[in-house]
Coordinates of C-alpha atoms and ligand atoms in Angstrom, one line a residue:
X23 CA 0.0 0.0 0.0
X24 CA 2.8 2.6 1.2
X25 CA 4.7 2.0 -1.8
X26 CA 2.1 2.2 -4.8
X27 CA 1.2 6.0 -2.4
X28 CA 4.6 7.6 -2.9
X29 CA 5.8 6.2 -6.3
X30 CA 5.7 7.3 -10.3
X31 CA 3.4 10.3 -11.0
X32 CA 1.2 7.3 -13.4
X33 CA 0.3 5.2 -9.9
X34 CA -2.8 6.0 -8.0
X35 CA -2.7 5.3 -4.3
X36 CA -6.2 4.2 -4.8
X37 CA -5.7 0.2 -5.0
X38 CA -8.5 -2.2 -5.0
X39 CA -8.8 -5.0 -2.7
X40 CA -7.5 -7.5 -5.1
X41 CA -5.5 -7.4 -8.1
X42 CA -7.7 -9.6 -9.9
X43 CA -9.7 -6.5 -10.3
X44 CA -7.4 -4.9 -12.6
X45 CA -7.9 -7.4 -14.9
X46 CA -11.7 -6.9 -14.9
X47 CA -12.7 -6.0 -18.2
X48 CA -16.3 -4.1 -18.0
X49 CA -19.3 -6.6 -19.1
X50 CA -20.3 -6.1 -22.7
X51 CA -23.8 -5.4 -23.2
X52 CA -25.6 -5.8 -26.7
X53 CA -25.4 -2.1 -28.2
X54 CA -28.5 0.2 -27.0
X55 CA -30.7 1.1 -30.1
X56 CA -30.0 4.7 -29.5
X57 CA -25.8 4.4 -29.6
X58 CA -26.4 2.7 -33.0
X59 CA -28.7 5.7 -33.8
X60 CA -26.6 8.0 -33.2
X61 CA -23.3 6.4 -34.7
X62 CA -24.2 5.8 -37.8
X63 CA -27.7 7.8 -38.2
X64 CA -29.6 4.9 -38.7
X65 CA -33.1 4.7 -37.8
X66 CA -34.7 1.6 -38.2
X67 CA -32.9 -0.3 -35.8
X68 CA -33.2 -4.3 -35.5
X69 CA -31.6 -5.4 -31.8
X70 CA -30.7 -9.5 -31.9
X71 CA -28.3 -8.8 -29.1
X72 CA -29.2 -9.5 -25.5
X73 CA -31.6 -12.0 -25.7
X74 CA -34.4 -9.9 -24.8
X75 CA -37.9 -10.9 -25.6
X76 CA -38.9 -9.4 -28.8
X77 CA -42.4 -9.8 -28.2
X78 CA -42.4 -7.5 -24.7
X79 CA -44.4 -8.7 -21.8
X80 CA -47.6 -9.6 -20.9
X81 CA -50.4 -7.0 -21.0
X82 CA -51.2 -7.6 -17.1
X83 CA -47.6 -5.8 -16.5
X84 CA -48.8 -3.0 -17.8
X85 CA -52.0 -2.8 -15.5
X86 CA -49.7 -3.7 -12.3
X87 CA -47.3 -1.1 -12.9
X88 CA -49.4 1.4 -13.5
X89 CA -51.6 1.0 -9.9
X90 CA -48.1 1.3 -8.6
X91 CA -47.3 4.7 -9.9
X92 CA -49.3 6.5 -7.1
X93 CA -46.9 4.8 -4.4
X94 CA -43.2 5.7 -5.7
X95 CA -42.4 7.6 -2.6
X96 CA -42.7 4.4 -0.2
X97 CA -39.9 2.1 -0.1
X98 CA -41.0 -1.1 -1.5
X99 CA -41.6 -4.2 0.5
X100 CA -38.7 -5.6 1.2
X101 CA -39.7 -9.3 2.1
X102 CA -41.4 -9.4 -1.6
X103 CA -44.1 -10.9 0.5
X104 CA -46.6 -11.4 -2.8
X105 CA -44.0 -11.8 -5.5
X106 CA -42.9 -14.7 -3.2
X107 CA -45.6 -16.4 -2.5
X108 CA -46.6 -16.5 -6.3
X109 CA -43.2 -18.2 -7.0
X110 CA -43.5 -20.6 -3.9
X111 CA -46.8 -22.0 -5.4
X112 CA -45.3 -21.8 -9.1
X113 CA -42.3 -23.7 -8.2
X114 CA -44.4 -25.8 -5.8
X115 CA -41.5 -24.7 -2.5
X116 CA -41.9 -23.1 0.4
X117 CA -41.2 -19.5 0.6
X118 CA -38.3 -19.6 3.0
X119 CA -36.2 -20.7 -0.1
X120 CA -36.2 -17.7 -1.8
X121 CA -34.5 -15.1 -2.3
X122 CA -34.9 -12.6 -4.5
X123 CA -32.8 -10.2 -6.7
X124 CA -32.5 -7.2 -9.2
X125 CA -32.0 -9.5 -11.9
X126 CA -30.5 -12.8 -11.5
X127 CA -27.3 -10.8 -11.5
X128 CA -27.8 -10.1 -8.6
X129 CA -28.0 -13.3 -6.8
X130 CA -24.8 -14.2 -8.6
X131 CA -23.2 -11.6 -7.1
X132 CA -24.8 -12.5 -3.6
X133 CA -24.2 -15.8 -4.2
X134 CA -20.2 -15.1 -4.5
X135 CA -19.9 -12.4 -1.8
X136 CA -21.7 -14.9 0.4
X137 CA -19.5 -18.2 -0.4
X138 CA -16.6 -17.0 -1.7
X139 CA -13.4 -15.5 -0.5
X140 CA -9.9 -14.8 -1.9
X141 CA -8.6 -18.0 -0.6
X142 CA -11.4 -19.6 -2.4
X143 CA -12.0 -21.4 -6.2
X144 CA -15.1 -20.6 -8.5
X145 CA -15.5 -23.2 -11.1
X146 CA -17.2 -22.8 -14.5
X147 CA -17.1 -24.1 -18.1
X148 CA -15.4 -22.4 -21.2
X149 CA -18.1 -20.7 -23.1
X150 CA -20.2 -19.8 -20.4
X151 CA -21.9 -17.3 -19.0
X152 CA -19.2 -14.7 -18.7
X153 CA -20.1 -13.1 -15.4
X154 CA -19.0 -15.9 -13.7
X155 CA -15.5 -15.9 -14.5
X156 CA -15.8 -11.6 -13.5
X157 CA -17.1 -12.6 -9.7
X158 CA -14.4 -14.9 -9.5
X159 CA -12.1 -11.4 -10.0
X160 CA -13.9 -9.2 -8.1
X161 CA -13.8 -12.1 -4.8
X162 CA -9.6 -12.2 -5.8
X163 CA -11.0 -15.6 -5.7
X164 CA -9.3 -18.0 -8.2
X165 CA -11.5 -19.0 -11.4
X166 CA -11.2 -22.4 -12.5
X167 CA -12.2 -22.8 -16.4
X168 CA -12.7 -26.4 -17.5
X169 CA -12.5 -26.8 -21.2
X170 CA -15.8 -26.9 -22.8
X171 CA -16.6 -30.4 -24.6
X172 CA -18.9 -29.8 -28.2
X173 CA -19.8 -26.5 -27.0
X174 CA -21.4 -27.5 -24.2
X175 CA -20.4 -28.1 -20.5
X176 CA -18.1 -31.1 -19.5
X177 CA -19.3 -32.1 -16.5
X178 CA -17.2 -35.3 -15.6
X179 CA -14.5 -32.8 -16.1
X180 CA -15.8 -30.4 -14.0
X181 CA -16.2 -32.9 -11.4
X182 CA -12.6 -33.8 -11.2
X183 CA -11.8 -30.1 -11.4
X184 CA -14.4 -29.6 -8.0
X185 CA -12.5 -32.5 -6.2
X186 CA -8.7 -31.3 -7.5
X187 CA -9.6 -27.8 -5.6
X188 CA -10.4 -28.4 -2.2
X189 CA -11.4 -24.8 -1.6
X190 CA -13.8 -24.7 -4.4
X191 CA -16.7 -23.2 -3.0
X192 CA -19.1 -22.5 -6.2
X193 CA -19.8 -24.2 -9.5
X194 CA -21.9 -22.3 -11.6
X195 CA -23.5 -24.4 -15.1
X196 CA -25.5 -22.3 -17.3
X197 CA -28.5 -24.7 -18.5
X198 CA -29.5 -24.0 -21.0
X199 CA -25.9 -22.0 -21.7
X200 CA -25.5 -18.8 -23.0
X201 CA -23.5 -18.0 -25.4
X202 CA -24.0 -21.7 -27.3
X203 CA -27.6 -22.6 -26.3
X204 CA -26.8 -26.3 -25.1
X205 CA -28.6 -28.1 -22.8
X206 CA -27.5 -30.7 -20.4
X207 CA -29.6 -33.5 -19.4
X208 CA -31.3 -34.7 -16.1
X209 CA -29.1 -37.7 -15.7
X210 CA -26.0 -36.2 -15.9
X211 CA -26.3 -33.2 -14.1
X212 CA -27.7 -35.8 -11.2
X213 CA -25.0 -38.0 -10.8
X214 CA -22.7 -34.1 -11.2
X215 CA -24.1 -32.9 -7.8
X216 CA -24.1 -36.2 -6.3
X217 CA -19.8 -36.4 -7.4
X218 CA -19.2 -33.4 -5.4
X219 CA -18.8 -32.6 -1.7
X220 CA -21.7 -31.3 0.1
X221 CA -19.7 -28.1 1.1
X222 CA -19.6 -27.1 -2.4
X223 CA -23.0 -25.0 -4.2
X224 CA -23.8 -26.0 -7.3
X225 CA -25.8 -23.1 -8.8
X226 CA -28.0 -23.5 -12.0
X227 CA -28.4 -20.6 -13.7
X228 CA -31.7 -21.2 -15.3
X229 CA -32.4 -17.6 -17.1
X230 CA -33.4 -19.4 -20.6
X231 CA -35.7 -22.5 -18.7
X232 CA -38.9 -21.0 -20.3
X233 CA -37.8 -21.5 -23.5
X234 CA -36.8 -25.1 -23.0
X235 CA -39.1 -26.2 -19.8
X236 CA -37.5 -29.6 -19.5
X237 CA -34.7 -28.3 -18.9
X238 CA -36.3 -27.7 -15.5
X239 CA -33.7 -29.0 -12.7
X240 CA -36.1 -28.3 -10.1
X241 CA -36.3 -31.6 -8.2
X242 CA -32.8 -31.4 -7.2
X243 CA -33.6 -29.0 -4.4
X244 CA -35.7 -31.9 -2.6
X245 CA -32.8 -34.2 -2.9
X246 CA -29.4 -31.4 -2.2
X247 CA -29.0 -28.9 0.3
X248 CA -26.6 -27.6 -1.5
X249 CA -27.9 -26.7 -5.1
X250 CA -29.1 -23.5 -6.0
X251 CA -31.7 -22.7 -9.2
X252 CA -31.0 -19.0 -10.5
X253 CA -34.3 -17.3 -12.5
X254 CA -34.7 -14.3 -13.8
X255 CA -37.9 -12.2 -15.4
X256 CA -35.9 -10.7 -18.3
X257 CA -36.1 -13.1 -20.8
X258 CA -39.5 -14.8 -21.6
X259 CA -41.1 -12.5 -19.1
X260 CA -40.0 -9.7 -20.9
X261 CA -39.0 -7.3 -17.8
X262 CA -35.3 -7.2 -18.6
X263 CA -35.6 -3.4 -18.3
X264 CA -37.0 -3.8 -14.6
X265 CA -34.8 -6.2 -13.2
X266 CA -35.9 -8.7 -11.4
X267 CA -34.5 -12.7 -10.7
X268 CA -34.7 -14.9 -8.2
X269 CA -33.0 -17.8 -6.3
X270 CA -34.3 -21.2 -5.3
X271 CA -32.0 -22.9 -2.6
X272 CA -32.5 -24.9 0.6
X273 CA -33.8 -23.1 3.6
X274 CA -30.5 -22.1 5.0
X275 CA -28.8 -21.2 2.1
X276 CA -31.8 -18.9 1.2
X277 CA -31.7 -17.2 4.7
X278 CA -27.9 -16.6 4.6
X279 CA -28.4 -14.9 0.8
X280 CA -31.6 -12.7 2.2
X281 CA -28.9 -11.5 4.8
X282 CA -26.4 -10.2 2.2
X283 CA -28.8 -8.6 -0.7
X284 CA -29.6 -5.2 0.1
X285 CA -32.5 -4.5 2.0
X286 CA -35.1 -3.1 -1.4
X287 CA -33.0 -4.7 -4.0
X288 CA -36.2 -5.1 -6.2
X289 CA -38.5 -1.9 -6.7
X290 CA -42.1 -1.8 -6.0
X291 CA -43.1 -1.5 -9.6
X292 CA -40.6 -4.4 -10.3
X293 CA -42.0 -6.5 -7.4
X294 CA -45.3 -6.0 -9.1
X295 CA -44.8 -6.2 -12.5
X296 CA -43.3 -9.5 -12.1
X297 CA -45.8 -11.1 -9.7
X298 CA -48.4 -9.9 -12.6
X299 CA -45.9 -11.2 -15.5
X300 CA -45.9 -15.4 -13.6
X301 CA -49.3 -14.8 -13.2
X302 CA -49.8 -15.0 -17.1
X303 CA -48.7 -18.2 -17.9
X304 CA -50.7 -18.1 -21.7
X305 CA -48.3 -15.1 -22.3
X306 CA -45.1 -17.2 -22.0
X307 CA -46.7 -20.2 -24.0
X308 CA -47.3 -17.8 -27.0
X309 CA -43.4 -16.8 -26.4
X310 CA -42.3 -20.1 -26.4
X311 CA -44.6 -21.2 -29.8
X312 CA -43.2 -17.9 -31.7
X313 CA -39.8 -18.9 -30.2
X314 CA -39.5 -22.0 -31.6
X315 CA -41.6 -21.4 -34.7
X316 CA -38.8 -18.8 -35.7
X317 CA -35.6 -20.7 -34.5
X318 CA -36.7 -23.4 -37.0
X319 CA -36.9 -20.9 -39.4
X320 CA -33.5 -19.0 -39.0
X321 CA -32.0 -22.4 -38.7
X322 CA -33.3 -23.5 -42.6
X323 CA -31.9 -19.5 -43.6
X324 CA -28.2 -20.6 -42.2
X325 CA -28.0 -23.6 -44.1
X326 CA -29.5 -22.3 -47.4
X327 CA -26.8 -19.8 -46.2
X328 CA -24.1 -22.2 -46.0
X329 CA -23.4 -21.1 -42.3
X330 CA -22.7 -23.2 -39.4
X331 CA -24.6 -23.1 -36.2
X332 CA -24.9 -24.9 -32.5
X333 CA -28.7 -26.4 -32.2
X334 CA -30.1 -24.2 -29.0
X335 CA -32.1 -24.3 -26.7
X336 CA -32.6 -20.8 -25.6
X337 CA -33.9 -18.0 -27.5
X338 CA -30.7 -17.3 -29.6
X339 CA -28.2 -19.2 -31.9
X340 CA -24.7 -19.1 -32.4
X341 CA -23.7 -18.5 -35.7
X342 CA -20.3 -19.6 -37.4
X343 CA -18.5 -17.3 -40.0
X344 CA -16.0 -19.5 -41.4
X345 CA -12.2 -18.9 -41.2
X346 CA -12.2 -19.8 -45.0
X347 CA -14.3 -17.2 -46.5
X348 CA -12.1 -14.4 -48.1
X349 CA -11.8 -11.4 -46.3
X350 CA -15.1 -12.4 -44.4
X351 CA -14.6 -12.6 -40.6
X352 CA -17.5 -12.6 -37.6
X353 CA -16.0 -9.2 -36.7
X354 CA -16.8 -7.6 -40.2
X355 CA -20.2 -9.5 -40.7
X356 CA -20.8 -8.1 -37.2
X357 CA -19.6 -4.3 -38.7
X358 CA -21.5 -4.7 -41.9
X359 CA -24.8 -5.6 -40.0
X360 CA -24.4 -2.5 -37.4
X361 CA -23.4 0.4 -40.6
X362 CA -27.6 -1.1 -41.7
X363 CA -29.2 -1.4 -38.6
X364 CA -29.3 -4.9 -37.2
X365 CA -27.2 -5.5 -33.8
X366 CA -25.9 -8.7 -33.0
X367 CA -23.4 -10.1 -31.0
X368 CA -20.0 -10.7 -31.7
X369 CA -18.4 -13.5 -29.1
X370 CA -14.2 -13.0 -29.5
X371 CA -14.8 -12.1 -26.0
X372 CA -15.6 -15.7 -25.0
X373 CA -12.8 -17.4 -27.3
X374 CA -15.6 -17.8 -30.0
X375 CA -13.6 -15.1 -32.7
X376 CA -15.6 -17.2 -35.2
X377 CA -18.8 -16.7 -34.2
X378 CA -21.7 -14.6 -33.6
X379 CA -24.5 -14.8 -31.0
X380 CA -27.9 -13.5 -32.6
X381 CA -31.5 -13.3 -30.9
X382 CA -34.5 -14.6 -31.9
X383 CA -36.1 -11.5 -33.4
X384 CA -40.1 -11.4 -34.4
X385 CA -40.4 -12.8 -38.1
X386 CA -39.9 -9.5 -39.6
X387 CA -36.8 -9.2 -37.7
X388 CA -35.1 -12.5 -38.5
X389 CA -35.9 -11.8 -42.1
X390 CA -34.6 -8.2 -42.4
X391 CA -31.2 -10.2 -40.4
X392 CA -31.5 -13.3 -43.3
X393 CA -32.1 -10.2 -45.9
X394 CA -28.8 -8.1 -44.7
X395 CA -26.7 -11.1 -43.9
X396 CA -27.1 -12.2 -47.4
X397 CA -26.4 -9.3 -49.6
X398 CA -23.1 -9.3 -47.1
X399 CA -22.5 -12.3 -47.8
X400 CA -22.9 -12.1 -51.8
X401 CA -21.1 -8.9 -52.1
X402 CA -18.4 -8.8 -54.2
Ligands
PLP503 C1 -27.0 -17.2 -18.4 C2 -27.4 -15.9 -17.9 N1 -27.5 -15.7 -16.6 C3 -27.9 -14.5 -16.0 C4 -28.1 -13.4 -16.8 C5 -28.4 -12.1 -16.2 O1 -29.7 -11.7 -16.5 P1 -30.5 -10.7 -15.6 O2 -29.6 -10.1 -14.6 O3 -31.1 -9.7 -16.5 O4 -31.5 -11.5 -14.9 C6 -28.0 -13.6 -18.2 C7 -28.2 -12.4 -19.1 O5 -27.9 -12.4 -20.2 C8 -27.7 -14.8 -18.8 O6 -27.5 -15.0 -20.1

């Protein structure tokens, strides 16, 4: 500390806790509509970049939010008393199990300044969710990153890498997985909890289950104290602009992560919106339908298309631009499609240089993408 205070005119005796900090690089997020405005003056602006629901929400939202309005000078309530009681019988637990958060970010974020400490190990896969590699940085914790089998996760290998790192304290599996939209199955992911010590969480981060419902892990609560299920409203629902997740987790675990969020970490209008939003069930059937309806569409595009792609299971697809193609890389496909108006999401920063992440948009969207990619693509 004294020494980084009194030396070279370029060192600032503000230093953060860990060094692993300085590393951080800030979390991408898919380019607002506006910045893309304003770059490059275009106006009719197609966004395939964060996996937000292209549809919106349900119509009830609208209705909730807007008896809230009167109320914005009281703090919300900060038990979520009716939000969690709507989840409890959704998810058929009790309420004591869950916590809830402004976003599922959020309850990473608890999740690792409740478990984890510098002297500690956060495991994850290649190719996932990136934010779990960040929290490892911002604990000084050390990040464990087990090589990624066919895109997906390698659990056996993440197993051994759980049991060669006694002070792993967190694995975090994306399921489905975002950036590459695979899915791991019941079995497996049984006998994965079962191969590691009782001391360790397993956290499923389950922000794309609507989309792929049997993907739904749930029933391993009843069976391990010591896995946690990770929601969040922003993609089916459609609230990604209010923020709101939540955690499912054994009794104990759930009271230890109420003690660390902050006290109103979800707002009254997001509180309500997203009790309405569960509450319309029809609404995130018709997502689903339009969902898959258009994935199976996009996917006939890419191969007429001659592109690669990794089947999902989410509501987005990962794309491959091919080495081979002259002068064509992701990162200039990526250009091209920002200069006319369609944002998408380049993935170098995952160790996918290759490849680009796109969003299921509404018909109209996909095809104005399809339209774009191919006079790109034909362009001599
Ligand atoms: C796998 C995964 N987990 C968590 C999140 C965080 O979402 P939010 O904080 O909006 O709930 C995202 C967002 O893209 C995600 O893809």
């Amino acid at each position: 500390m004294q020494s980084n205070q009194s030396s070279g005119a370029n060192v600032s005796p503000l230093v953060p806790a860990y060094d692993s900090i300085l590393e951080l690089a800030p979390y991408q997020t898919g380019k607002p509509v506006e910045e893309l405005t304003r770059e490059y003056g275009v106006s009719d602006v197609v966004k395939l970049a964060s996996n937000e629901n292209p549809i919106g929400c349900s119509p009830q939202v609208t209705l909730a939010i807007t008896e809230q309005l009167g109320q914005l000078a009281r703090y919300p309530d900060g038990n979520g008393y009716y939000l969690k009681q709507a989840l409890a019988d959704f998810n058929s637990v009790d309420v004591e199990q869950i916590t809830l958060g402004n976003g599922s970010n959020d309850l990473l974020d608890i999740l690792a300044r409740g478990f984890v400490s510098c002297d500690d190990a956060i495991v994850y896969s290649e190719y996932a969710f990136v934010v779990y590699s960040m929290l490892a940085k911002i604990q000084g914790a050390t990040g464990v990153e087990v090589p990624a089998q066919r895109f997906g996760h390698d659990l056996k290998a993440m197993s051994k890498a759980v049991t060669d790192n006694p002070n792993t304290k967190i694995v975090f599996i994306a399921n489905p997985n975002n950036p590459t939209g695979t899915q791991l199955g019941h079995k497996e992911l049984r006998e994965f909890v079962a191969s590691v010590p009782s001391s360790v969480l397993v956290v499923l981060d389950e922000a794309y289950i609507e989309y792929s419902p049997e993907s739904n892990n749930r029933a391993l609560l009843n069976e391990f104290d010591n896995v946690v299920i990770v929601r969040t409203f922003s993609k089916a629902y459609g609230l990604a602009g209010l923020r709101v997740g939540y955690a499912l987790s054994s009794i104990p675990v759930a009271a230890l992560l109420n003690r660390i969020r902050q006290p109103f970490n979800v707002s009254r209008v997001a509180l309500a919106a997203a009790a309405a939003a569960l509450n319309d069930q029809d609404f995130i059937e018709k997502v689903r339908l339009t969902n898959n309806e258009q994935m199976r569409w996009l996917e006939k595009q890419f191969d007429a298309l001659g592109l690669g792609f990794i089947k999902s299971h989410a509501n987005f697809i990962m794309v491959e631009i091919e080495v081979e193609m002259e002068a064509i890389t992701a990162a200039s496909i990526h250009q091209a499609l920002l200069e006319q108006g369609v944002i998408v999401r380049p993935l170098a920063a995952y160790g996918l240089p290759n490849w680009l992440r796109i969003t299921v948009g509404l018909a109209e969207d996909n095809l104005r993408l399809i339209d774009t990619l191919h006079s790109i693509l034909t362009e001599d």
